[in-house]
Amino acid sequence: MEKRQKREGLLEKTAQVLDLPGDVVAGLPRVEITGSRELRMENHKGILAYGTEEIHVSGGKLILKIRGKGLELKAMNASELLITGEIEGVDLT
């Protein structure tokens, strides 16, 4: 476990030094929000909690908490997901 953490840290630092997108190099999550109606996430690690007012998604080292009204998981596969609805806020923990 510790070896994996060191490797992930090294990949993130390498991406910063070489000015490369960290999500591509280290498999970090990538989040794209379009207006207040759509959120796309790549490199997710799964849904942790699901409801129409809040959805929690694992991004590995962080948890993405999407808050809103009428939230719905429209599409999901092993690495990408799409959430729609009235997005009021996104928290990273």
Tab-separated table of C-alpha atoms in Angstrom:
chain	number	residue	atom	x	y	z
A	1	MET	CA	0.000	0.000	0.000
A	2	GLU	CA	2.744	2.462	0.953
A	3	LYS	CA	4.643	1.734	-2.280
A	4	ARG	CA	1.517	2.545	-4.318
A	5	GLN	CA	1.081	5.881	-2.491
A	6	LYS	CA	4.707	6.809	-3.221
A	7	ARG	CA	4.223	5.939	-6.892
A	8	GLU	CA	1.050	8.042	-7.172
A	9	GLY	CA	2.865	10.985	-5.541
A	10	LEU	CA	5.759	10.628	-7.968
A	11	LEU	CA	3.406	10.581	-10.972
A	12	GLU	CA	1.617	13.721	-9.755
A	13	LYS	CA	4.933	15.547	-9.236
A	14	THR	CA	6.183	14.435	-12.657
A	15	ALA	CA	3.007	15.790	-14.254
A	16	GLN	CA	3.535	19.159	-12.524
A	17	VAL	CA	7.212	19.421	-13.510
A	18	LEU	CA	6.516	18.510	-17.133
A	19	ASP	CA	3.337	20.632	-17.208
A	20	LEU	CA	1.231	17.631	-18.238
A	21	PRO	CA	-2.390	17.023	-17.262
A	22	GLY	CA	-2.276	15.113	-13.967
A	23	ASP	CA	-5.413	13.150	-14.771
A	24	VAL	CA	-3.750	11.652	-17.825
A	25	VAL	CA	-0.422	10.813	-16.191
A	26	ALA	CA	-1.552	9.626	-12.760
A	27	GLY	CA	-5.121	8.501	-13.379
A	28	LEU	CA	-6.480	11.374	-11.302
A	29	PRO	CA	-10.183	12.193	-11.531
A	30	ARG	CA	-11.261	14.771	-14.079
A	31	VAL	CA	-14.482	16.714	-13.489
A	32	GLU	CA	-16.294	18.831	-16.064
A	33	ILE	CA	-19.357	20.877	-15.109
A	34	THR	CA	-21.550	22.328	-17.842
A	35	GLY	CA	-23.666	25.170	-16.500
A	36	SER	CA	-25.679	24.034	-13.503
A	37	ARG	CA	-27.321	21.056	-15.229
A	38	GLU	CA	-24.600	18.515	-16.027
A	39	LEU	CA	-21.487	17.023	-14.408
A	40	ARG	CA	-19.137	14.549	-16.104
A	41	MET	CA	-16.403	12.723	-14.231
A	42	GLU	CA	-13.632	10.526	-15.598
A	43	ASN	CA	-11.464	8.130	-13.573
A	44	HIS	CA	-14.017	7.694	-10.784
A	45	LYS	CA	-13.775	4.836	-8.295
A	46	GLY	CA	-17.508	4.311	-7.725
A	47	ILE	CA	-20.672	5.774	-6.218
A	48	LEU	CA	-20.623	5.994	-2.414
A	49	ALA	CA	-24.080	7.535	-1.814
A	50	TYR	CA	-26.969	8.241	-4.153
A	51	GLY	CA	-30.069	10.409	-3.784
A	52	THR	CA	-31.981	13.052	-5.723
A	53	GLU	CA	-30.466	15.837	-3.589
A	54	GLU	CA	-26.932	14.530	-3.045
A	55	ILE	CA	-24.583	12.094	-4.780
A	56	HIS	CA	-21.148	11.116	-3.406
A	57	VAL	CA	-18.543	9.794	-5.833
A	58	SER	CA	-15.140	8.372	-4.953
A	59	GLY	CA	-12.224	9.858	-6.823
A	60	GLY	CA	-9.607	7.755	-5.069
A	61	LYS	CA	-7.882	10.212	-2.729
A	62	LEU	CA	-10.883	12.528	-2.608
A	63	ILE	CA	-14.652	12.340	-2.435
A	64	LEU	CA	-16.809	14.492	-4.674
A	65	LYS	CA	-20.136	15.499	-3.084
A	66	ILE	CA	-22.621	16.853	-5.615
A	67	ARG	CA	-25.575	18.762	-4.106
A	68	GLY	CA	-28.728	19.857	-5.889
A	69	LYS	CA	-32.300	19.011	-6.836
A	70	GLY	CA	-33.538	16.260	-9.115
A	71	LEU	CA	-30.058	14.769	-9.426
A	72	GLU	CA	-29.865	11.664	-11.554
A	73	LEU	CA	-27.064	9.350	-12.639
A	74	LYS	CA	-27.737	9.297	-16.389
A	75	ALA	CA	-24.807	7.162	-17.517
A	76	MET	CA	-21.947	5.267	-15.925
A	77	ASN	CA	-19.272	2.821	-16.969
A	78	ALA	CA	-16.039	1.621	-15.351
A	79	SER	CA	-14.256	4.965	-15.733
A	80	GLU	CA	-16.811	7.687	-16.596
A	81	LEU	CA	-20.126	8.950	-15.271
A	82	LEU	CA	-22.711	11.606	-16.086
A	83	ILE	CA	-24.929	13.309	-13.496
A	84	THR	CA	-27.765	15.627	-14.510
A	85	GLY	CA	-30.230	17.774	-12.599
A	86	GLU	CA	-30.094	21.178	-10.927
A	87	ILE	CA	-26.554	21.232	-9.494
A	88	GLU	CA	-26.293	23.712	-6.632
A	89	GLY	CA	-22.824	22.881	-5.348
A	90	VAL	CA	-19.869	20.523	-5.460
A	91	ASP	CA	-17.660	19.810	-2.446
A	92	LEU	CA	-14.303	18.030	-2.408
A	93	THR	CA	-13.341	16.191	0.768
